[in-house]
Coordinates of C-alpha atoms in Angstrom, one line a residue:
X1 CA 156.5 110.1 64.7
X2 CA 157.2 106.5 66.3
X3 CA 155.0 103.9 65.7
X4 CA 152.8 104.3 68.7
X5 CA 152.2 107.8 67.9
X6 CA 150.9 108.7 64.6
X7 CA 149.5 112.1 63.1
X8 CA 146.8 112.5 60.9
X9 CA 145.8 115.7 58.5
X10 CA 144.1 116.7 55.5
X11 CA 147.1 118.5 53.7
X12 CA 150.4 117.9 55.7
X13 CA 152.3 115.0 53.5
X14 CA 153.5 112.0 55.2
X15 CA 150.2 112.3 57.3
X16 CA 147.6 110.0 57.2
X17 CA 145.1 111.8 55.0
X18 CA 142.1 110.3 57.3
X19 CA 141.0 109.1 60.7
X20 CA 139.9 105.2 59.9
X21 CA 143.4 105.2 57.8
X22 CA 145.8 105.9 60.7
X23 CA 143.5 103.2 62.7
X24 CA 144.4 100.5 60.3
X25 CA 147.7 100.5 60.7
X26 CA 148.1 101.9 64.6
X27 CA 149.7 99.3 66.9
X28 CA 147.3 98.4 70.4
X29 CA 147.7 101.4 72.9
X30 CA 149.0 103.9 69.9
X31 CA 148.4 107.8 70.0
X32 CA 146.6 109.1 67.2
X33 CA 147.3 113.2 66.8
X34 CA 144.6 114.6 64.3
X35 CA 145.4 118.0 62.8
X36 CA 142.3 120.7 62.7
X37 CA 139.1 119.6 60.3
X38 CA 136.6 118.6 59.8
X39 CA 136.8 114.6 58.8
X40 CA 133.8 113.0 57.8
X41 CA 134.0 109.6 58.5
X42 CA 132.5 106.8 60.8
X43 CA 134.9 104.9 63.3
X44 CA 134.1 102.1 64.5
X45 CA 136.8 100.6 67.0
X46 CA 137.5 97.5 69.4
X47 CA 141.1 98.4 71.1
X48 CA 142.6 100.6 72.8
X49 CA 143.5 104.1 71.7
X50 CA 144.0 107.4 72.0
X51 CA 142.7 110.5 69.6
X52 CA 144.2 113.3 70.4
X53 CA 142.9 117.3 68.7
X54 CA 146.6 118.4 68.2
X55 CA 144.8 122.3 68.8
X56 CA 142.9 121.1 71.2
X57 CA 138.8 121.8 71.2
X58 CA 137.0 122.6 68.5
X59 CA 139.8 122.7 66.0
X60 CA 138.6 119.0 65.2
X61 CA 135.3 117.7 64.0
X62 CA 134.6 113.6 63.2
X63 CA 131.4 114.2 61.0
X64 CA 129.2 110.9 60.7
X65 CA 126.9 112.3 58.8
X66 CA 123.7 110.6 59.2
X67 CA 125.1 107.6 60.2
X68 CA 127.5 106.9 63.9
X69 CA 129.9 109.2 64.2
X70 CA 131.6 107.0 67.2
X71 CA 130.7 103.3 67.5
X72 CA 132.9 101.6 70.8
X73 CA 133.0 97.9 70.8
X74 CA 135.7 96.8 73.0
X75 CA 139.2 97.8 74.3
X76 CA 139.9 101.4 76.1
X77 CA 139.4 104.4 73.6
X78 CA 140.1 107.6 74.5
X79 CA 139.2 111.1 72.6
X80 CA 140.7 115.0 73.6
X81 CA 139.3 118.0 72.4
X82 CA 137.3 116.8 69.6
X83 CA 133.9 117.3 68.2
X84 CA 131.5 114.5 66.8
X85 CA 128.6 114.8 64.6
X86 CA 126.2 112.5 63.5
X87 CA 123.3 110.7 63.8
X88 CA 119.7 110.8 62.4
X89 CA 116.5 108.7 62.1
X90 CA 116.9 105.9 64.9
X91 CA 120.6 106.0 64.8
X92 CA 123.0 107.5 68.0
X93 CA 126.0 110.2 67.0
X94 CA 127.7 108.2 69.6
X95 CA 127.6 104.4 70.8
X96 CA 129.3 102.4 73.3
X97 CA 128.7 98.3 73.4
X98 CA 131.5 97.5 74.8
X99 CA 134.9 98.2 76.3
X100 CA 135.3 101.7 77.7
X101 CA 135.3 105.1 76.0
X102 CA 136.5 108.3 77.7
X103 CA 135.6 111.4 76.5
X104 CA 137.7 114.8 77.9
X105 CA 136.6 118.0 76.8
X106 CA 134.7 116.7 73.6
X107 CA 131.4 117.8 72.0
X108 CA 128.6 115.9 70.9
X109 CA 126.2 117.1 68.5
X110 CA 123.5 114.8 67.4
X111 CA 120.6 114.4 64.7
X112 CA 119.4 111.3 65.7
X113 CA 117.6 109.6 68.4
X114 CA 119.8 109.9 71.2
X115 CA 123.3 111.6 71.2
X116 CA 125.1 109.1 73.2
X117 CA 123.8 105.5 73.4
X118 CA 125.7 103.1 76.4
X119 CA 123.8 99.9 76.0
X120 CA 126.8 98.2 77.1
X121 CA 130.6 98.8 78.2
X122 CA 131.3 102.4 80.0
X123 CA 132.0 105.9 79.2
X124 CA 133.7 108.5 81.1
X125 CA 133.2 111.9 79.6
X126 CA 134.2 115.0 81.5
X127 CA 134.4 118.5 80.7
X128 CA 132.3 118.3 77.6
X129 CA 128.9 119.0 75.9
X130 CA 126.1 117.0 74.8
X131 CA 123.4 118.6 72.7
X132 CA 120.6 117.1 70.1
X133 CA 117.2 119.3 69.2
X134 CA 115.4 116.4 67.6
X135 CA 116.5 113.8 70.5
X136 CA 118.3 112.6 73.6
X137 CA 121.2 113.6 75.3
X138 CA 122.3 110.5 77.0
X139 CA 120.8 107.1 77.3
X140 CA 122.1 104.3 79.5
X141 CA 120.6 101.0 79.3
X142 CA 121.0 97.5 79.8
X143 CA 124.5 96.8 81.5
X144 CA 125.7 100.7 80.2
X145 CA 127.3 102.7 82.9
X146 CA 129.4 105.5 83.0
X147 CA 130.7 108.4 85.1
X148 CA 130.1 112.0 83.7
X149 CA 131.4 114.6 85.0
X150 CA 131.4 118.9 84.8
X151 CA 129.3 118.2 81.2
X152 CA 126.5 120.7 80.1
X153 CA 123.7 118.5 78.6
X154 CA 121.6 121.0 76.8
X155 CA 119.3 121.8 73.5
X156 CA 117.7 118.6 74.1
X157 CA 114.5 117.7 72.2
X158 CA 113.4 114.9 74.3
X159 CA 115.0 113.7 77.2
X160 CA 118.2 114.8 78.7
X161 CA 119.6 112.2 80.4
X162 CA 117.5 108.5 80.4
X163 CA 118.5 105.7 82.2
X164 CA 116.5 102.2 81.6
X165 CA 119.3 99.9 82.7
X166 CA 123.5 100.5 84.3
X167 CA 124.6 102.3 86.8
X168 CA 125.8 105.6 85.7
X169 CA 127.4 108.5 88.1
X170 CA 126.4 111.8 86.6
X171 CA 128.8 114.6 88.8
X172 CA 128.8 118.4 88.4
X173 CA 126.3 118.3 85.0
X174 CA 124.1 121.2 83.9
X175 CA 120.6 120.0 82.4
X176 CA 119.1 122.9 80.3
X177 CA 117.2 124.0 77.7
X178 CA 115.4 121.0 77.6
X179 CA 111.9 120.6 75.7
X180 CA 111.4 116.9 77.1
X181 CA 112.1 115.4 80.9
X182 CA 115.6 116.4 82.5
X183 CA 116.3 112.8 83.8
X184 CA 114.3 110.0 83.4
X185 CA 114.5 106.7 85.1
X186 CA 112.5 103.3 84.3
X187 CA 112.7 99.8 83.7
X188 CA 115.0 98.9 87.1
X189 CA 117.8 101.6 86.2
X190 CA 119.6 103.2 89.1
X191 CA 122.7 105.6 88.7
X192 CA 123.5 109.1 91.3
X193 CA 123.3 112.5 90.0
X194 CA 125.3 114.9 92.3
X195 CA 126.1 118.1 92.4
X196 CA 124.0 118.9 89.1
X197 CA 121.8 121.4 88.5
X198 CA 118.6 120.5 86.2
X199 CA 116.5 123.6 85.0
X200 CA 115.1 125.3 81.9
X201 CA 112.8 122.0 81.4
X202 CA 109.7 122.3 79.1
X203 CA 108.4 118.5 81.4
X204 CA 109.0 117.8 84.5
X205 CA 112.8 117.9 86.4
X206 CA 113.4 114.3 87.0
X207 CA 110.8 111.2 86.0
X208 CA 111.1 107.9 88.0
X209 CA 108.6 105.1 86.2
X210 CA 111.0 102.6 88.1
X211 CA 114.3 102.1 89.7
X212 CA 116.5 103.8 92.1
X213 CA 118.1 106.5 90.9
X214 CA 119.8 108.5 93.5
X215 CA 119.9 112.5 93.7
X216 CA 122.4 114.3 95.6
X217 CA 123.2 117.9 96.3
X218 CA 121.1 118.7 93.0
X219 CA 118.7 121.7 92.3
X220 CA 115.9 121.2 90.1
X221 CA 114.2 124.5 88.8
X222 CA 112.6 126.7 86.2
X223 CA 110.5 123.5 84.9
X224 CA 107.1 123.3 83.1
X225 CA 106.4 120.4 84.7
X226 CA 106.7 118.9 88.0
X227 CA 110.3 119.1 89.1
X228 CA 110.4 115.8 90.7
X229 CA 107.2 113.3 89.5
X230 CA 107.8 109.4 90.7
X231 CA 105.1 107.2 89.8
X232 CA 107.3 104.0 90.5
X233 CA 110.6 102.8 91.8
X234 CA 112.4 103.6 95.0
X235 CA 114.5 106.8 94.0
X236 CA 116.2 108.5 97.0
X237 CA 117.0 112.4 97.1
X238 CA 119.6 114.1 99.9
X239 CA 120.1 117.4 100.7
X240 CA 118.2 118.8 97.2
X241 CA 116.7 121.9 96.1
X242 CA 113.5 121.6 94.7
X243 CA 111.9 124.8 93.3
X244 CA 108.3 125.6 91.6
X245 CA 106.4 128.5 90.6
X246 CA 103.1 125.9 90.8
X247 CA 103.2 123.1 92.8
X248 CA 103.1 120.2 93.5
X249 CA 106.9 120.2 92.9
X250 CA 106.7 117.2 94.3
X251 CA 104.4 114.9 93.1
X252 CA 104.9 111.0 94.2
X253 CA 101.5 108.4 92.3
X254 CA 101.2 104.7 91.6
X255 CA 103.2 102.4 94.0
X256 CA 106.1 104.7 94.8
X257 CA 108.0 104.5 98.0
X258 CA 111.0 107.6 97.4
X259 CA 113.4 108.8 100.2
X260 CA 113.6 113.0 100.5
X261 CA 116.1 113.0 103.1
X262 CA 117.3 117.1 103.7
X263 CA 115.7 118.7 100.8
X264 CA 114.4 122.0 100.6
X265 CA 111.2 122.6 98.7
X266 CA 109.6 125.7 97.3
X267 CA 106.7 126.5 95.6
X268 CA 104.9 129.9 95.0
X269 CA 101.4 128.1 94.5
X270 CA 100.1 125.0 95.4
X271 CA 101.4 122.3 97.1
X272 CA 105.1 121.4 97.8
X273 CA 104.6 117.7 98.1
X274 CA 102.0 115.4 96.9
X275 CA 102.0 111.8 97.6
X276 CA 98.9 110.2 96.6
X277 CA 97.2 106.8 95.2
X278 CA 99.3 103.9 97.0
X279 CA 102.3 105.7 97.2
X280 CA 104.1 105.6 100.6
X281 CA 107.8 106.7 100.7
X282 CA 110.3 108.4 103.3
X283 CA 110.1 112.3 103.7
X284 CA 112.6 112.6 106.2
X285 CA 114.5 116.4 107.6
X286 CA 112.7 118.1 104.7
X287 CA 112.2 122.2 104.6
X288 CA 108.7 122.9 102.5
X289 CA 107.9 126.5 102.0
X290 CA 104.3 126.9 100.4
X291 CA 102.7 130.1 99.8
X292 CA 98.8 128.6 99.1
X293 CA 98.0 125.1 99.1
X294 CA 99.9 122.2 101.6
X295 CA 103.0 121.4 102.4
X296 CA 102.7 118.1 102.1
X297 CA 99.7 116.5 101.5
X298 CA 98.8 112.7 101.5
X299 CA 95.7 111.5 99.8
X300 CA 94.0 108.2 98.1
X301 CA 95.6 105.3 100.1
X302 CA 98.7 106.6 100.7
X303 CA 101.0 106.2 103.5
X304 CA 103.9 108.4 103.7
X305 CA 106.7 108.3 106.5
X306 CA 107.6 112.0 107.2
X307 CA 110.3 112.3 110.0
X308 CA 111.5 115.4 111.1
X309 CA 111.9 118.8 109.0
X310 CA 109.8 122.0 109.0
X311 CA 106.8 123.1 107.2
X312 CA 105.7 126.6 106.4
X313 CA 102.7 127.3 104.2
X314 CA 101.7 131.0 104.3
X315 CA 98.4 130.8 103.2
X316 CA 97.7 126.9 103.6
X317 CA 98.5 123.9 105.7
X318 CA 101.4 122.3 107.2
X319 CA 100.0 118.9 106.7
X320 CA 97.1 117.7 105.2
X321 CA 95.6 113.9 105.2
X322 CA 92.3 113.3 102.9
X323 CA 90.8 110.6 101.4
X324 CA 91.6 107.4 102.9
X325 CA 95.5 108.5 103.6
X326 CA 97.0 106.9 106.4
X327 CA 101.4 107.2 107.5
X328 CA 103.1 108.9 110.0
X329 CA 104.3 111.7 111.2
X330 CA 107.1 112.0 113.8
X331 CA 109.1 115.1 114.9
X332 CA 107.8 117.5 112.7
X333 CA 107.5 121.4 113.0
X334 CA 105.1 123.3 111.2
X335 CA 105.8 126.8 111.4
X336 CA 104.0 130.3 110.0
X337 CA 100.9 128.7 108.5
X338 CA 97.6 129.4 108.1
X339 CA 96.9 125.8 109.4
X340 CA 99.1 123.1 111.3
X341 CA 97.8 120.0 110.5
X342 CA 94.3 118.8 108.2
X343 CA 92.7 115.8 108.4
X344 CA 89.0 114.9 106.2
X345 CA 87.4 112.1 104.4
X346 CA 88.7 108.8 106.4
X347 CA 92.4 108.9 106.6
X348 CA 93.8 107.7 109.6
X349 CA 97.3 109.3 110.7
X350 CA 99.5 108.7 113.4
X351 CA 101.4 111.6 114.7
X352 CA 104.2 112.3 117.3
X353 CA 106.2 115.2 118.6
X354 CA 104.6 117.3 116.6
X355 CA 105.1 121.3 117.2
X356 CA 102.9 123.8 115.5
X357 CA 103.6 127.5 115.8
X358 CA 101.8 130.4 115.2
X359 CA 99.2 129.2 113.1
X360 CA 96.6 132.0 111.9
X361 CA 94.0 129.4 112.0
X362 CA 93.5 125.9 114.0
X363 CA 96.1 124.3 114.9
X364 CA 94.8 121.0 114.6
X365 CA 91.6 120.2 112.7
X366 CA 89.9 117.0 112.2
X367 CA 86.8 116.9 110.0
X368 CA 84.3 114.0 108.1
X369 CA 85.5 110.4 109.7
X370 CA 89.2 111.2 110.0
X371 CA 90.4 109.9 113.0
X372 CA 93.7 111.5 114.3
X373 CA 96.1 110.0 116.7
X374 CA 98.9 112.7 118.3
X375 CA 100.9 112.0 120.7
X376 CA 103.1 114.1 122.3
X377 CA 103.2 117.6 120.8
X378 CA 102.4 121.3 121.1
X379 CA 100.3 123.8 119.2
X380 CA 101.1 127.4 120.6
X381 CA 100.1 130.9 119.9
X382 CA 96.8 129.4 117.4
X383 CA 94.6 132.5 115.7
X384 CA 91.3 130.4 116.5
X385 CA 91.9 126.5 118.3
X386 CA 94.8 124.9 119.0
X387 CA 92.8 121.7 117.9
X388 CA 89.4 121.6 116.2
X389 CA 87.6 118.9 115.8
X390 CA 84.6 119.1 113.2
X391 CA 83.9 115.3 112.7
X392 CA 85.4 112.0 113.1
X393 CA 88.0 111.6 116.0
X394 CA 90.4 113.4 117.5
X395 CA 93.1 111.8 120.3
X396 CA 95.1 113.6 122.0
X397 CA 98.0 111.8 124.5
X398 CA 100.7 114.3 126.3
X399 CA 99.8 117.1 124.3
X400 CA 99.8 120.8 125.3
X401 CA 98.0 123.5 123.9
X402 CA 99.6 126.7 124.9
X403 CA 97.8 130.6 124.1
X404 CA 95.6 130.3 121.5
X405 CA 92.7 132.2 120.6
X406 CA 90.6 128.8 122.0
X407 CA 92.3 125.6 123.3
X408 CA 89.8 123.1 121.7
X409 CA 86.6 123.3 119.6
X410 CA 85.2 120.2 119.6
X411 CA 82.1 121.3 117.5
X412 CA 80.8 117.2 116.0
X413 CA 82.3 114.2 116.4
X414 CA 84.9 112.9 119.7
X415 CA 87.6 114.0 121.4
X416 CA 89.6 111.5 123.5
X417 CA 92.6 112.7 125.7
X418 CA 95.1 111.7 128.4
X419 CA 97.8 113.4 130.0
X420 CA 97.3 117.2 128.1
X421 CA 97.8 120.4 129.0
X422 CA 95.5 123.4 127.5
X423 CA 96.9 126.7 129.4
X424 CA 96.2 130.4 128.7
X425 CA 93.8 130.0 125.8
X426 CA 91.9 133.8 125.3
X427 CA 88.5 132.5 125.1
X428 CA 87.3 128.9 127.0
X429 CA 89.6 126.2 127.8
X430 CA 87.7 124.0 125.9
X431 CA 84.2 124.1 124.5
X432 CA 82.0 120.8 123.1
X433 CA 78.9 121.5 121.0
X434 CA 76.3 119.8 118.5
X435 CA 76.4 116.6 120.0
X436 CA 80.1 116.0 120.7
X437 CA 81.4 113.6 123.1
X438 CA 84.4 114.7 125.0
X439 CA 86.2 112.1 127.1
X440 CA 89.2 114.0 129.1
X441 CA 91.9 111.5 131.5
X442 CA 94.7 113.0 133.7
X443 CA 94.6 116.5 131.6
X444 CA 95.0 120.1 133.1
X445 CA 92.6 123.3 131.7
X446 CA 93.9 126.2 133.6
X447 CA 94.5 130.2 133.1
X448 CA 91.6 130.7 130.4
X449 CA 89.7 133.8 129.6
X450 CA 86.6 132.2 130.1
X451 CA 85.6 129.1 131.4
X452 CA 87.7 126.1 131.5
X453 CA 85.2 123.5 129.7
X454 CA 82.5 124.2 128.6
X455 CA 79.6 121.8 127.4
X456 CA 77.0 123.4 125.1
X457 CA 74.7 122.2 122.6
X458 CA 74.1 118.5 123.0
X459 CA 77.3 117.6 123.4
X460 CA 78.4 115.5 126.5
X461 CA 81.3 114.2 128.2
X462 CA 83.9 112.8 131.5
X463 CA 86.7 114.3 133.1
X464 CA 88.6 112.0 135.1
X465 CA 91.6 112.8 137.2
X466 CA 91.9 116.2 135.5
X467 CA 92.6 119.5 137.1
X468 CA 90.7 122.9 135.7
X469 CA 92.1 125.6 137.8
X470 CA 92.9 129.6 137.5
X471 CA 90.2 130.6 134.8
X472 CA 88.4 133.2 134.3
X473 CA 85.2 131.9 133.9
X474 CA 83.6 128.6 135.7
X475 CA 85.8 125.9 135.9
X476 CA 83.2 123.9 134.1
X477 CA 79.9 125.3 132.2
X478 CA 77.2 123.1 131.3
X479 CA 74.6 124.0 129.1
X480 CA 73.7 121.1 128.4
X481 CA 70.8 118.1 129.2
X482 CA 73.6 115.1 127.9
X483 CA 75.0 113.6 130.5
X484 CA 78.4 115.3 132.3
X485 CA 81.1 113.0 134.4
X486 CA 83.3 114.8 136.8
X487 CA 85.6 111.4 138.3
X488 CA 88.1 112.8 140.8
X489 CA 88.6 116.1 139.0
X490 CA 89.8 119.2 141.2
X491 CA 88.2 122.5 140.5
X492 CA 90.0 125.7 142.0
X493 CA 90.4 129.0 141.3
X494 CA 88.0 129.7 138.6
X495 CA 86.7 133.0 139.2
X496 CA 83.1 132.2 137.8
X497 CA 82.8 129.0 140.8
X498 CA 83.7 125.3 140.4
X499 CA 80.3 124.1 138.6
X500 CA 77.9 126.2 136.4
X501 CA 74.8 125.3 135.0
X502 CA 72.6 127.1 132.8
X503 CA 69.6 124.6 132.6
X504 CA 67.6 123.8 135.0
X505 CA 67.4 119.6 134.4
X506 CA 71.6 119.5 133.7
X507 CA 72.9 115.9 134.0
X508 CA 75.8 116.3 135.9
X509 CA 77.3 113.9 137.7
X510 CA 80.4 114.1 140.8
X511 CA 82.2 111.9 141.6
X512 CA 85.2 112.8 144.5
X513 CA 87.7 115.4 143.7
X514 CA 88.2 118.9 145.0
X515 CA 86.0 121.7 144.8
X516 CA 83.3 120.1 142.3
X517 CA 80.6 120.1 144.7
X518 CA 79.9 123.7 145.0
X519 CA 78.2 124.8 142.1

């Protein structure tokens, strides 16, 4: 061979007999060809060159014993087709400070701490496979970085793939059979994962303590734990699939903000996303499917930002707020649940465009002191209210509730709404009780099975500029002594009369519109 090419094998004379021998005397840039076996020795290099598996994979094996099979300090190294071994106690099989180290189709087998250790310099390993039972697969830190790409990263003791520091590109990886976490992230590191798939995971799919790891195209399934769990940091997922047998599969603590932008999540039990504490975050075109259990549920102080996307929980709720959650919610569709949207304890939401379809239950319920703001929106087809309100405050602008069971329950607590439209609701319109106040501006109650409004119980209440026409019943029943308002509110075509009252000292006061006189 010339001298930038040299060969080296175990019995072929004129061959370099070892590894580290053809090295000492290769020129800068030289090819080193390595005949099959297994060579136990520990490189260490700072230039560039090039070791080639004259067989190609698995016909060479660099055997470090319990020491570094690979250490990378400088220059640009580059290894085909060959296996390394090594590694035990706190030391890596392989280790890149410096320089750059490609890896094509290669094997790494470890005994040590981590398998691959990038506190500094780059590698770019593709086609290969990673695997270490007592340790790590990969572990970027510091200024490491890296691009790996169509590489199965499995029998992993502890962690697959860690990142504390870098900027590593992780593309087409399998993460399996993993006892630890698939991909943890903490101490400021960032990096993309795309087009990977992360599953068989004895902990959770992908841990983010801190930093900004990014998530692309990836599924994360078949996991012990949770499949995504950030409790700090600013990681951002598009267009994932998330899958759990019990949720949350999502669960999002501490001071979190993520971005879920186009994932689909699914859980058989339990919820599909949980953001809680002081966690906020951006939940953006999302598809949750939940079979018991929320959709998404905010709790503590948090304050999610959920934009868009549909929610179905079979047997649970779209959206529920507890605690003293707060956030927003715009554009959103629940669809096929038992409940649209929950709101106890004190949180305070603010919702817009919000469409809820078919829910077996309420569409929307407020209970405790939560106060709900919706505006614009429309609950249709609801197995008992298209809005309940149980307790705290409920209001309502541009919203239309359109053939439910009932349009609104206001059973405690206030309802306050402008511009809404409650049409063809089975039973009453709307009905107040136990000392609700209801407070109605510009709104329409029409084609009811029975009356339009009704005020029962103690409850009380002022239409003003409404219309409550084409029901069944009385346009509006009062059995109540509280004071009733009626302020320029049209009455017509209810077939039980404008006005009813069913005690003899009612407080009900007219004044103008059409058709509220007669009662």
């Amino acid at each position: 061979m010339n001298s930038t090419m040299l060969a080296v094998s175990q019995t072929e004379p004129g061959c370099q007999p070892t590894i580290a021998g053809a090295l000492a005397v290769a020129p800068a840039g030289a090819t080193v060809v390595v005949q099959p076996g297994r060579y136990r020795e520990q490189i260490q290099l700072g230039g560039d060159v090039t070791l080639i598996a004259e067989e190609g994979p698995g016909t060479v094996t660099i055997d470090g014993g319990e020491g570094v099979a690979l250490f990378v300090g400088g220059g640009s190294v580059t290894l085909h087709g060959i296996e390394l071994v090594g590694g035990a106690g706190q030391l890596p099989t392989v280790q890149v400070r410096g320089g750059r180290l490609e890896l094509t189709r290669c094997a790494v087998r470890a005994g040590g701490i981590v398998a691959v250790h990038v506190p500094g310099g780059e590698l770019a390993m593709r086609d290969g496979r990673v695997g270490n039972p007592g340790g790590a697969g990969l572990l970027f830190e510091r200024a490491g970085t890296g691009q790996v790409t169509r590489t199965a990263i499995a029998g992993i003791g502890t962690v697959a793939v860690a990142i504390t520091g870098g900027d590593p590109v992780l593309r087409e990886c399998t993460l399996t059979d993993v006892r630890g976490s698939g991909v943890l992230c903490t101490a400021g590191g960032r990096g993309l994962l795309e087009q990977c798939v992360i599953s068989a995971v004895d902990g959770p799919g992908l841990v983010v303590e801190d930093g900004a790891v990014r998530l692309v195209d990836t599924r994360i399934a078949d996991t012990a734990g949770h499949p995504v769990l950030v409790t700090g940091g600013s990681p951002e997922l598009t267009g994932c699939e998330i899958h759990a047998a019990t949720g949350p599969a999502v669960l999002v603590d501490g001071h979190a903000d993520p971005t879920l932008r186009d994932c689909v999540v699914a859980v058989g039990s339990g919820h599909g996303v949980s953001v809680q504490a002081t966690a906020t975050g951006t939940y953006r075109g999302l598809r949750v499917e939940v079979t018991t259990g929320a959709a998404l549920v905010a709790t503590g102080t948090a304050a999610p930002r959920i934009e868009g996307g549909t929610l179905t929980a079979t047997d649970g709720a779209g959206l529920v707020f507890a605690g003293a959650a707060t956030g927003s919610v715009h554009g959103v569709t629940v669809a096929g649940a038992r409940s649209g949207l929950l709101a106890r304890g004190n949180s305070r939401p603010e919702v817009e465009d919000l469409t809820v379809t078919g829910p077996a239950e309420d569409g929307l319920r407020v209970a405790e002191e939560a106060r709900v703001s919706v505006r614009r929106g429309e609950v249709t087809g609801a197995g008992a209210a298209g809005a309940a309100v149980t307790g705290g405050e409920l209001v309502l602008d541009g919203v239309t509730l359109r053939d439910c069971a009932s349009g609104l329950v206001v059973a405690a607590g206030r309802l306050r709404a402008a511009g809404m439209d409650v049409l063809g609701s089975r039973g009453a319109g709307l009905t107040a009780q136990r000392g609700a106040a209801v407070h109605l501006r510009r709104s329409r109650v029409r084609g009811s099975g029975g009356p339009g409004v009704r005020f029962a119980g103690d409850s009380q209440g002022e239409l003003t500029g409404c219309e409550v026409f084409g029901n069944a019943g009385a346009g509006v029943l009062v059995e109540t002594r509280q004071p009733v308002r009626l302020v320029r509110t049209e009455l017509r075509g209810n077939e039980g009369g404008p006005v009813r009252t069913t005690v003899a000292d009612a407080a009900v006061e007219v004044v103008g519109g059409g058709g509220a006189a007669a009662r």
